[in-house]
mmCIF file of N, CA and C in Angstrom:
data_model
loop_
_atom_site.group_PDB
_atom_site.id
_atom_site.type_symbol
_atom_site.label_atom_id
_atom_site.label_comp_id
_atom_site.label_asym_id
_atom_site.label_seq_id
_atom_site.Cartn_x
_atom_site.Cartn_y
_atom_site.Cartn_z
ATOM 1 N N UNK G 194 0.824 -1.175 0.000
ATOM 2 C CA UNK G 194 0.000 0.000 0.000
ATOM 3 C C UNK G 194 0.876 1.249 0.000
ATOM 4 N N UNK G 195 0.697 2.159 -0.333
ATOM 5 C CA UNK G 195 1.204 3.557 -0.733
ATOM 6 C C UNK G 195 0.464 4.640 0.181
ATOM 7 N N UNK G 196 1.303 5.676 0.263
ATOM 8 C CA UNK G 196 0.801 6.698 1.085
ATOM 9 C C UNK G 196 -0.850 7.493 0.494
ATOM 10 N N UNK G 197 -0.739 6.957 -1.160
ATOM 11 C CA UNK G 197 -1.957 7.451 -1.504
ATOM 12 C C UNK G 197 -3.324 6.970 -0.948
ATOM 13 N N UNK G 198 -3.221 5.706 -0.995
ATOM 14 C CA UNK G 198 -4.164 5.182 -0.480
ATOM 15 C C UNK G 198 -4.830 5.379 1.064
ATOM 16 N N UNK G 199 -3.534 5.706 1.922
ATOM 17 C CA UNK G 199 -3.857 5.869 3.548
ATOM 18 C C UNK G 199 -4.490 7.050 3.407
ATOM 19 N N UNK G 200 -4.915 7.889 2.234
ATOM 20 C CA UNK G 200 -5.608 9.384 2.530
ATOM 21 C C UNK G 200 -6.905 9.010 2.966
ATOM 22 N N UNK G 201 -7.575 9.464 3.961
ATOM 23 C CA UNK G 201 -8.958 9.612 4.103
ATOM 24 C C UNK G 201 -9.349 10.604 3.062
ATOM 25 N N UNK G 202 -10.271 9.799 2.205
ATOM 26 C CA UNK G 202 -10.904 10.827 1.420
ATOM 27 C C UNK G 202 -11.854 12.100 1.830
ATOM 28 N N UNK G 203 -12.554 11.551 3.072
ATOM 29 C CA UNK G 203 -13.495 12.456 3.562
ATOM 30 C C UNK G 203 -12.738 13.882 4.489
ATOM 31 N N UNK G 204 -11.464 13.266 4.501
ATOM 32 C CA UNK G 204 -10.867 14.628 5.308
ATOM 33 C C UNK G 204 -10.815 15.896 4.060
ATOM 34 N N UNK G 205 -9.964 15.136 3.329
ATOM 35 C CA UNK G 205 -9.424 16.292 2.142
ATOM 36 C C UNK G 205 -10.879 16.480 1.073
ATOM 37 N N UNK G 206 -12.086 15.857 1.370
ATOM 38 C CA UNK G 206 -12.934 17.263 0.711
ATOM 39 C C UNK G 206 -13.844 17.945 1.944
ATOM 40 N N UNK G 207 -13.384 17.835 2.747
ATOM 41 C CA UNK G 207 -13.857 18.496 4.290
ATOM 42 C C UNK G 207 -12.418 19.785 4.279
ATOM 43 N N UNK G 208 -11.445 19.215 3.918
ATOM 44 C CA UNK G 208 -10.207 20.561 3.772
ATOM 45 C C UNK G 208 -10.581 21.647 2.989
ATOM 46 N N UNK G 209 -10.970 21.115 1.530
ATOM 47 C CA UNK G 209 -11.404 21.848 0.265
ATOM 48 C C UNK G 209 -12.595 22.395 0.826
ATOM 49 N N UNK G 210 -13.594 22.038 1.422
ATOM 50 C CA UNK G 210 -15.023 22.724 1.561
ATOM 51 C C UNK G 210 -14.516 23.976 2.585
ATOM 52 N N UNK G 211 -13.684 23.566 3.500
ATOM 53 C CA UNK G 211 -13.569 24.700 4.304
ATOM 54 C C UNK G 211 -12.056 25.365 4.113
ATOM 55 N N UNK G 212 -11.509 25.447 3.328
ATOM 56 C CA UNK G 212 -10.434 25.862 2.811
ATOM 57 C C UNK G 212 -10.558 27.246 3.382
ATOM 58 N N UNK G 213 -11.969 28.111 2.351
ATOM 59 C CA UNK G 213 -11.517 29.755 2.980
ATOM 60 C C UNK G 213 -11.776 29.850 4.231
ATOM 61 N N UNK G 214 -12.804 29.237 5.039
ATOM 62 C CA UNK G 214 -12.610 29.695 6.244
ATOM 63 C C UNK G 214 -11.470 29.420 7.050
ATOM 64 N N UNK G 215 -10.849 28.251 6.908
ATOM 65 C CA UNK G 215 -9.578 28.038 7.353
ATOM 66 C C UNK G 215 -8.153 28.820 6.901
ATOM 67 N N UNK G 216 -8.332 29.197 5.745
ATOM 68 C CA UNK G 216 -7.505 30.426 5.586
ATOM 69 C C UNK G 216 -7.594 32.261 6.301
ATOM 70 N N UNK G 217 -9.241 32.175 6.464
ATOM 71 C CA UNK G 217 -10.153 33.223 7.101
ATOM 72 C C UNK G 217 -9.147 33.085 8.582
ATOM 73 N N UNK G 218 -9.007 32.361 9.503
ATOM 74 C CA UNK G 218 -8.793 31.795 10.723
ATOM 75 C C UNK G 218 -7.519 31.811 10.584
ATOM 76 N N UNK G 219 -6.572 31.605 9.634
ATOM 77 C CA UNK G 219 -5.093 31.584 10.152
ATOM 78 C C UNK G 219 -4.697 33.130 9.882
ATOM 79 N N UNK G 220 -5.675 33.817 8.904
ATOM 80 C CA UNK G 220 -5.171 35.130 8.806
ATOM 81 C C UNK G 220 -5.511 36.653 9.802
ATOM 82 N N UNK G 221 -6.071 35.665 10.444
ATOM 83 C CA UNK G 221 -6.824 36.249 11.606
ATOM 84 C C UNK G 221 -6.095 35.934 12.828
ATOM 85 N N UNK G 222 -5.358 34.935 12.902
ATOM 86 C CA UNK G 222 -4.242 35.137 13.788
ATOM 87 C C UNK G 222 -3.343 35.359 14.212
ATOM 88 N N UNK G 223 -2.559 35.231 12.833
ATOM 89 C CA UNK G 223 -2.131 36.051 12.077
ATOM 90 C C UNK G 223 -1.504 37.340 12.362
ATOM 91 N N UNK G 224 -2.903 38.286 11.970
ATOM 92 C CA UNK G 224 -2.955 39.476 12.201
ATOM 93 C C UNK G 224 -3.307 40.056 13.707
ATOM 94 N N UNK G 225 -3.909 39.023 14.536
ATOM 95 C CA UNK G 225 -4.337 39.275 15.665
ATOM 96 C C UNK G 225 -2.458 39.156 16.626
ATOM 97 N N UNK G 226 -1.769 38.421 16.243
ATOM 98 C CA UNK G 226 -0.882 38.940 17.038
ATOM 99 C C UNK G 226 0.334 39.920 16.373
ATOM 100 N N UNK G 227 0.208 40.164 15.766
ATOM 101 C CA UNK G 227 1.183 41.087 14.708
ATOM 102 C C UNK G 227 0.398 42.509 15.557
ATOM 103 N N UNK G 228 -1.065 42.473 15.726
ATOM 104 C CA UNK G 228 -1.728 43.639 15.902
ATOM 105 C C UNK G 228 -1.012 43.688 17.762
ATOM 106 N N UNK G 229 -1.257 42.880 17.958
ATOM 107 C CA UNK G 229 -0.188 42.708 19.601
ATOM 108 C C UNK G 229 1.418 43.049 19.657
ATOM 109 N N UNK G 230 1.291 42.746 19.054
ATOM 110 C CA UNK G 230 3.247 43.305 19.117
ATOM 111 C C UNK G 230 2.734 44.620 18.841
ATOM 112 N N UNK G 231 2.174 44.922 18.150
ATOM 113 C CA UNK G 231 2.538 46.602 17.465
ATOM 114 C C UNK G 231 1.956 47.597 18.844
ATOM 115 N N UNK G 232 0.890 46.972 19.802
ATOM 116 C CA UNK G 232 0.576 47.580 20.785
ATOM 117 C C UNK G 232 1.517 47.812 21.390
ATOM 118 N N UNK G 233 2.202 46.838 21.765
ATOM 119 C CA UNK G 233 3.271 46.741 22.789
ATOM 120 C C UNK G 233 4.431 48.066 22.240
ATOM 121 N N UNK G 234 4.598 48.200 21.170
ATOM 122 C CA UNK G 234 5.539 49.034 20.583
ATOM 123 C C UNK G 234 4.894 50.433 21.101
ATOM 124 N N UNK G 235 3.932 50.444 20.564
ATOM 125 C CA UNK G 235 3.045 51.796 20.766
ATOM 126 C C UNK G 235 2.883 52.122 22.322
ATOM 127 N N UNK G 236 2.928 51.320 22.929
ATOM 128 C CA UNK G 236 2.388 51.575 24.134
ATOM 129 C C UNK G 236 4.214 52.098 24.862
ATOM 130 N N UNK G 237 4.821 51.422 24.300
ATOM 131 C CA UNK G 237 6.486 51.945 24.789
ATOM 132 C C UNK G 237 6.747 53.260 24.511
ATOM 133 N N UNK G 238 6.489 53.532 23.158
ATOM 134 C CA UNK G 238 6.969 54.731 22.581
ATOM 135 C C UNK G 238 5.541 55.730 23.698
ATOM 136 N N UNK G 239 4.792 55.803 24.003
ATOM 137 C CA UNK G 239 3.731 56.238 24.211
ATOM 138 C C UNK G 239 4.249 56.843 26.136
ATOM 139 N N UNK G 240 4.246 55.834 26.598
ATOM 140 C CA UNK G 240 4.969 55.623 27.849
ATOM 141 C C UNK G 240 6.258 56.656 27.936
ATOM 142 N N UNK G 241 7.614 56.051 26.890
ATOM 143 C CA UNK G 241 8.382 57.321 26.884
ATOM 144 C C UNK G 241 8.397 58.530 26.668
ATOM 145 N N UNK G 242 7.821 58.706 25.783
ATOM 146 C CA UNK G 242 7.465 60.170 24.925
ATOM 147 C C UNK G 242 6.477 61.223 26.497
ATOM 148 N N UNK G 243 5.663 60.604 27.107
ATOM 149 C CA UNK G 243 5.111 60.766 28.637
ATOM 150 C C UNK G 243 5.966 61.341 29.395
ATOM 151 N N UNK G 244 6.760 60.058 29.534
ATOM 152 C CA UNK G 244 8.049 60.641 30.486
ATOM 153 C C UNK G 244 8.824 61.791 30.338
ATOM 154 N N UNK G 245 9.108 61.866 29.271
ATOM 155 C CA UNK G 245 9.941 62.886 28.244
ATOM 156 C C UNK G 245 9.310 64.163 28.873
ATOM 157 N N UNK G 246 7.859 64.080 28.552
ATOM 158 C CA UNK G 246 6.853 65.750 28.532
ATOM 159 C C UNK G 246 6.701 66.113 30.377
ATOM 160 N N UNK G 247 6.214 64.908 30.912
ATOM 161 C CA UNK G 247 6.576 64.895 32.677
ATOM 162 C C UNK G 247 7.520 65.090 33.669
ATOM 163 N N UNK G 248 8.830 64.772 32.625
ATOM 164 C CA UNK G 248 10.139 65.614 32.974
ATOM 165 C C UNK G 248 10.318 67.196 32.979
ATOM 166 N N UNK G 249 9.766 67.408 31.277
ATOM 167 C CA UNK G 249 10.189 68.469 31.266
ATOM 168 C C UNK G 249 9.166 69.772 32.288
ATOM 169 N N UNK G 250 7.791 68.760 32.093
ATOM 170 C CA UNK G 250 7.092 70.001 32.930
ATOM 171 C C UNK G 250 7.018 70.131 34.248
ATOM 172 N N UNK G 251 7.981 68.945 34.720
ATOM 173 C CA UNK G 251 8.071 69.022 36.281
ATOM 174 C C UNK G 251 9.309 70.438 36.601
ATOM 175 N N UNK G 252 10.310 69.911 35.238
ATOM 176 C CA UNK G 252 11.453 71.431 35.435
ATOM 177 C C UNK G 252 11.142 72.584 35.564
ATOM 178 N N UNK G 253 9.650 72.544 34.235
ATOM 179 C CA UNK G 253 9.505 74.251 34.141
ATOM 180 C C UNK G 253 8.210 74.529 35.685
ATOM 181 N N UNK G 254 7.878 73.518 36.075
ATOM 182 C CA UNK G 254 7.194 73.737 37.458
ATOM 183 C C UNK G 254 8.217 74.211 38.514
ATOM 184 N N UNK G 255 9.163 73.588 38.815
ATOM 185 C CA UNK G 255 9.950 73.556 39.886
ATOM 186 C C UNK G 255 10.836 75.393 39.646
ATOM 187 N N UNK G 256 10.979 75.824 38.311
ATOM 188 C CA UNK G 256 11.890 76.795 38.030
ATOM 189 C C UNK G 256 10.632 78.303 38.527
ATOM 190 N N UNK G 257 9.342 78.062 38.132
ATOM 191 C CA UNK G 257 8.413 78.996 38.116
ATOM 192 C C UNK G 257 8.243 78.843 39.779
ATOM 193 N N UNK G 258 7.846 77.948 40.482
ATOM 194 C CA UNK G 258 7.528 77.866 41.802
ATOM 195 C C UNK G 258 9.295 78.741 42.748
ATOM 196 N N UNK G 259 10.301 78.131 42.441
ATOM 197 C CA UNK G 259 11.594 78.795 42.954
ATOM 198 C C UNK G 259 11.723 80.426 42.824
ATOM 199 N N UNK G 260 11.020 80.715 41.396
ATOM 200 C CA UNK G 260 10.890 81.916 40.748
ATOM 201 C C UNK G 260 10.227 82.887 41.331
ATOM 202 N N UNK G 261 8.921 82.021 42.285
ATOM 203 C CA UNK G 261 8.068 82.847 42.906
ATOM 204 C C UNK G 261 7.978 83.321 44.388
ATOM 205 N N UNK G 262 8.425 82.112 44.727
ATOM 206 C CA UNK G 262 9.253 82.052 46.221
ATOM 207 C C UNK G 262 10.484 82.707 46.680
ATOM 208 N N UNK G 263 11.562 83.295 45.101
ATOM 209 C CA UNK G 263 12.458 84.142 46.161
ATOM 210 C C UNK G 263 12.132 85.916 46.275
ATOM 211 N N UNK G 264 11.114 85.887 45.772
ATOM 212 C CA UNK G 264 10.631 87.173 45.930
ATOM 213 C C UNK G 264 11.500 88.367 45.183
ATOM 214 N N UNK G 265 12.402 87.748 44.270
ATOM 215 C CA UNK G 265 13.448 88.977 43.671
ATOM 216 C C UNK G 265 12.563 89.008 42.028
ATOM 217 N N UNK G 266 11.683 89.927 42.040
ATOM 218 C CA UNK G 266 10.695 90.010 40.554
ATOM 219 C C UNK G 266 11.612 91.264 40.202
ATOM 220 N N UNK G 267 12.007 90.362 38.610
ATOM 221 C CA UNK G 267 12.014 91.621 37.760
ATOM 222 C C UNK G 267 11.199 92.145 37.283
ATOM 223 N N UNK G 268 10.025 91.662 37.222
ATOM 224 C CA UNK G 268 8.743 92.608 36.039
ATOM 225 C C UNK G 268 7.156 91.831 36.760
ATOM 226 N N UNK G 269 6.992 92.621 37.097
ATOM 227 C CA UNK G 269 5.428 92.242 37.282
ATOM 228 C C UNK G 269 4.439 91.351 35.840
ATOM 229 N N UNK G 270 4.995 91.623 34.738
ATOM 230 C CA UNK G 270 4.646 90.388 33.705
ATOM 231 C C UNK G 270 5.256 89.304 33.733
ATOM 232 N N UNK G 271 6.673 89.430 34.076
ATOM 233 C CA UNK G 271 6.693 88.060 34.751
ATOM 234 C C UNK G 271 6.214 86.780 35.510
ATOM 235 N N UNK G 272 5.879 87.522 37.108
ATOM 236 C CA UNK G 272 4.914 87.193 37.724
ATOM 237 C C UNK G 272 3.509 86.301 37.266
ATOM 238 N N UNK G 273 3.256 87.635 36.345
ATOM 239 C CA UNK G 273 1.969 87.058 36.074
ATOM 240 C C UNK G 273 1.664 85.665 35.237
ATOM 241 N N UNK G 274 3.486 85.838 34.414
ATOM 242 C CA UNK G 274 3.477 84.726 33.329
ATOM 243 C C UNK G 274 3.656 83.398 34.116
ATOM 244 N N UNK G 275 4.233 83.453 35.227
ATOM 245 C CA UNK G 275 4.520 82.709 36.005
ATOM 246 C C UNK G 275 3.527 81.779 36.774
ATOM 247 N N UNK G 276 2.768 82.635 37.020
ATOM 248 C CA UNK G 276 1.403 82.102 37.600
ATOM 249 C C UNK G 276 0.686 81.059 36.980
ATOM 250 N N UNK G 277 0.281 82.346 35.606
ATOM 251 C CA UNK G 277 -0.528 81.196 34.222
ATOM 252 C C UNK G 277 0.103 80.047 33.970
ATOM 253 N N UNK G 278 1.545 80.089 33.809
ATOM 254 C CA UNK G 278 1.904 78.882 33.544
ATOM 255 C C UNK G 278 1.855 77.674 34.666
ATOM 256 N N UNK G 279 2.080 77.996 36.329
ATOM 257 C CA UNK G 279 1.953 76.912 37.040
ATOM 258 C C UNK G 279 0.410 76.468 36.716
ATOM 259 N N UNK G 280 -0.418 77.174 36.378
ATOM 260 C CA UNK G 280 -1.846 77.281 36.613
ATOM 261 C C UNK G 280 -2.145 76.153 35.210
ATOM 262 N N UNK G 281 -1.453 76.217 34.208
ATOM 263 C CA UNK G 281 -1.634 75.704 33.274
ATOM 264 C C UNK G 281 -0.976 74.239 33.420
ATOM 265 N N UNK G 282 0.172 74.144 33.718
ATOM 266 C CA UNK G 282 1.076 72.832 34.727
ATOM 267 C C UNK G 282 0.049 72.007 35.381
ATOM 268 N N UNK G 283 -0.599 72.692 36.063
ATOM 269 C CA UNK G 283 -0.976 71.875 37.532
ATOM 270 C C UNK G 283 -2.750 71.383 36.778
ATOM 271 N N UNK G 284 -3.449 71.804 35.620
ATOM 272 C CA UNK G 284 -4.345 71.741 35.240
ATOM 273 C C UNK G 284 -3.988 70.734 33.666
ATOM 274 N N UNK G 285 -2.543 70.168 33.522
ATOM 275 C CA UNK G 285 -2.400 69.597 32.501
ATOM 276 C C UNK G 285 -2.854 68.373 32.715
ATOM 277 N N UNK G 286 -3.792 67.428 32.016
ATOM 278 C CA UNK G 286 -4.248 66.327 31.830
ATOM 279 C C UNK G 286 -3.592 64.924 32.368
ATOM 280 N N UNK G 287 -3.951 64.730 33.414
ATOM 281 C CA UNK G 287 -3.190 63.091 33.461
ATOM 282 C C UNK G 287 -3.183 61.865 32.546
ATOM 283 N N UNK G 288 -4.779 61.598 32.099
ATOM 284 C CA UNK G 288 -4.699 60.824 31.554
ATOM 285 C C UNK G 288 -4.797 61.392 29.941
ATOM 286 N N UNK G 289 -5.200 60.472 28.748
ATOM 287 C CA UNK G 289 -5.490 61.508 27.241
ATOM 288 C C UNK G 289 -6.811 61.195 27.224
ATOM 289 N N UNK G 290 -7.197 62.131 26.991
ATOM 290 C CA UNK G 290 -8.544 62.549 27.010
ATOM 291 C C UNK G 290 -8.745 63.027 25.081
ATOM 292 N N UNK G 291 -9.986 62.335 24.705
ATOM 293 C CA UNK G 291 -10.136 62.739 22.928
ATOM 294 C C UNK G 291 -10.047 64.315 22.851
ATOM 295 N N UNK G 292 -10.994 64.932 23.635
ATOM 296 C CA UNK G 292 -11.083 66.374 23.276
ATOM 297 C C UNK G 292 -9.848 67.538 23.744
ATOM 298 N N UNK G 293 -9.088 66.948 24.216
ATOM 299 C CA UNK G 293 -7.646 67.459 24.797
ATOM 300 C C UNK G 293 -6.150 67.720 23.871
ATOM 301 N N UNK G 294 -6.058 67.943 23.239
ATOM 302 C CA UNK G 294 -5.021 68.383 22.367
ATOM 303 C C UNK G 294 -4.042 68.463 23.195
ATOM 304 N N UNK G 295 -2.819 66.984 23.422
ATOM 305 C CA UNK G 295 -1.900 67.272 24.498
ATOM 306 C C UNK G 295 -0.967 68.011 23.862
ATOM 307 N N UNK G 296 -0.478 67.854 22.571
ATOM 308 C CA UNK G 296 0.739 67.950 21.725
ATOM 309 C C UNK G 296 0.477 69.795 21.847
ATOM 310 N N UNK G 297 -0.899 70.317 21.342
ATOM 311 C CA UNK G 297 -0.677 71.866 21.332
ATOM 312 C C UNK G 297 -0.303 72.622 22.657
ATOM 313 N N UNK G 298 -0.951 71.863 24.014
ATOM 314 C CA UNK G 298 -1.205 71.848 25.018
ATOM 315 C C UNK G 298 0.160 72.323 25.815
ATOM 316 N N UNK G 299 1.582 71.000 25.159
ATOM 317 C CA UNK G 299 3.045 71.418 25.679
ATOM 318 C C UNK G 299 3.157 72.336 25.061
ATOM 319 N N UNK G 300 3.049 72.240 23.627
ATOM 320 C CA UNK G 300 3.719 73.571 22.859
ATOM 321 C C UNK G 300 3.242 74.625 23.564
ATOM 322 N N UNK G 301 2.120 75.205 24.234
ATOM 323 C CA UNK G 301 1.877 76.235 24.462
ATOM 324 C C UNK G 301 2.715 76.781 25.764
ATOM 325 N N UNK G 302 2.627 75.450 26.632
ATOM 326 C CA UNK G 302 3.518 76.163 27.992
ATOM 327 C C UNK G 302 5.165 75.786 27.330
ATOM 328 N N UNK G 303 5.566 75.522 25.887
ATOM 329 C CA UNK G 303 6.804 75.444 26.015
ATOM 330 C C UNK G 303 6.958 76.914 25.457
ATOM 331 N N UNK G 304 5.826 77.612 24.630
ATOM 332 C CA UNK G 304 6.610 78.790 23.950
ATOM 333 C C UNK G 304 6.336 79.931 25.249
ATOM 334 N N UNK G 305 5.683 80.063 26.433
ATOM 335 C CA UNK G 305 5.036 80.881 27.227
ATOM 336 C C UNK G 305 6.262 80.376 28.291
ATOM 337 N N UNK G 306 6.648 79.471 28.444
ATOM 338 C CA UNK G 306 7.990 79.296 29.222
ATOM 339 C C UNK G 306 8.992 79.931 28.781
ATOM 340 N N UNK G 307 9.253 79.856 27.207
ATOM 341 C CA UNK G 307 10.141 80.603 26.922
ATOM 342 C C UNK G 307 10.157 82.083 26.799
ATOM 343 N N UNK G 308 8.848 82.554 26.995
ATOM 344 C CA UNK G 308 8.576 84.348 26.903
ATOM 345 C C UNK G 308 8.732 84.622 28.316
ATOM 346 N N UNK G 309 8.867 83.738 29.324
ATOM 347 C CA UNK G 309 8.852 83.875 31.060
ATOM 348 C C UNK G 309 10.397 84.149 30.741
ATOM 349 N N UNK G 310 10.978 83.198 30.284
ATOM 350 C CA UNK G 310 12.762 82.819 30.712
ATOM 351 C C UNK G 310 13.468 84.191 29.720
ATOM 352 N N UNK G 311 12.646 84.684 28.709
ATOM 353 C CA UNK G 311 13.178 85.883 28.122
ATOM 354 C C UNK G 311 13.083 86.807 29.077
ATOM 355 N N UNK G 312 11.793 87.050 29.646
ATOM 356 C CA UNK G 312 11.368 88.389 30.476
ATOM 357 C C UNK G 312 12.416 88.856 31.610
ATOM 358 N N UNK G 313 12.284 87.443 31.944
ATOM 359 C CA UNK G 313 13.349 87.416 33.666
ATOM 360 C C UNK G 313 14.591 86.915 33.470
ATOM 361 N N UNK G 314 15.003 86.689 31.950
ATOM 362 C CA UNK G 314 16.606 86.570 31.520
ATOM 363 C C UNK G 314 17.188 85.581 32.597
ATOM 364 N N UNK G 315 16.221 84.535 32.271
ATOM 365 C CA UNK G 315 16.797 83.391 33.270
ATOM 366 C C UNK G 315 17.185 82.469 31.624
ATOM 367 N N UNK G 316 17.596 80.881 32.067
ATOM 368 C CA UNK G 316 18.616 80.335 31.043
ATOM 369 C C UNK G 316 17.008 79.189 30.918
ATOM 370 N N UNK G 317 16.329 79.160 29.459
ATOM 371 C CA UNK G 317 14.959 78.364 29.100
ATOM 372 C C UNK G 317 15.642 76.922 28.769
ATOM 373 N N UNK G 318 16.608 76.295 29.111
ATOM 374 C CA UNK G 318 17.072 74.958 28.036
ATOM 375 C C UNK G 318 16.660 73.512 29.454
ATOM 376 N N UNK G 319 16.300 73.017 29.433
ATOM 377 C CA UNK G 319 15.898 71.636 29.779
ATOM 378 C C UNK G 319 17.374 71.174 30.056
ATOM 379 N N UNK G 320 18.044 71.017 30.934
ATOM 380 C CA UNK G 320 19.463 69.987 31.095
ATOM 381 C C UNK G 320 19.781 68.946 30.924
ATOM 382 N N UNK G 321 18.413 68.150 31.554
ATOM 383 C CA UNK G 321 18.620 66.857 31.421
ATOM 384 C C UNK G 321 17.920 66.174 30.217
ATOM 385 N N UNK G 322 17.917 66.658 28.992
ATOM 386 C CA UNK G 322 17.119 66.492 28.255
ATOM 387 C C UNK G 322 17.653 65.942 27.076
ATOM 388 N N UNK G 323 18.840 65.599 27.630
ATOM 389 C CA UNK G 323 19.827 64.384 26.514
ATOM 390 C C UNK G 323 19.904 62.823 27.398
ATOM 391 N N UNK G 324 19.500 63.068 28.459
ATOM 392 C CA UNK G 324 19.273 61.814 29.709
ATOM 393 C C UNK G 324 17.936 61.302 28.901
ATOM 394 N N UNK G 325 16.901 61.378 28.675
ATOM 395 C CA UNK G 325 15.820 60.763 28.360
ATOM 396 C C UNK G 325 15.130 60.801 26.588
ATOM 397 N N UNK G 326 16.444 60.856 26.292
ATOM 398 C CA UNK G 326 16.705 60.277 24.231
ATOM 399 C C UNK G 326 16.613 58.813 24.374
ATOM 400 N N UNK G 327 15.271 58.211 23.965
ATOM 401 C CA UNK G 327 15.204 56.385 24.249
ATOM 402 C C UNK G 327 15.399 56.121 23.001
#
């Protein structure tokens, strides 16, 4: 006897009848973990890029709060810029929210940080901000 003969016939037109769905099903798993890895990626880059913005706005918190506490004001717009911005800091979003625009959200306290650090001719650059390049 030959390997031809040991075929169950009833398997291989039970293969053929369900061929696409069985192709349906491997491409679906396919894709179901390919779609898993890519979370995992996303969710890293997502995580760092976090860290990155939580760094930096903990600096420009800590520089505005020091700023306000030693009581040596050069400009009363200062002050005031100072304020808005903790005010804007301390009201920035924890989690992402759809209707929240985080990305315009930094940009705004990064260019209003930098019109503070012009006013009061303090030094606007982030230090540690070659420490958290992932």
């Amino acid at each position: 006897m030959s390997d031809e003969d040991d075929v169950d016939i009833n398997k291989e037109f039970e293969n053929l009848l369900f061929a696409e769905e069985n192709a349906q099903n491997l491409g679906h798993k396919e894709g179901y973990e390919f779609g898993k890895q890519q979370l995992i990626k996303g969710f890293h880059l997502g995580y760092h890029r976090a860290s990155l913005i939580g760094a930096q706005l903990g600096y420009y918190c800590g520089v505005l709060e020091q700023y306000l506490n030693a009581n040596k004001f050069n400009s009363e717009k200062g002050v005031t810029i100072a304020k808005e911005l903790l005010q804007n800091i301390y009201n920035f979003p924890k989690h992402n929210e759809e209707n929240v625009d985080i990305l315009g959200t930094v940009d705004s306290i990064k260019f209003k940080y930098a019109k503070f650090c012009s006013l009061t001719k303090t030094c606007s650059s982030y230090p540690e901000a070659d420490k958290f390049d992932f």
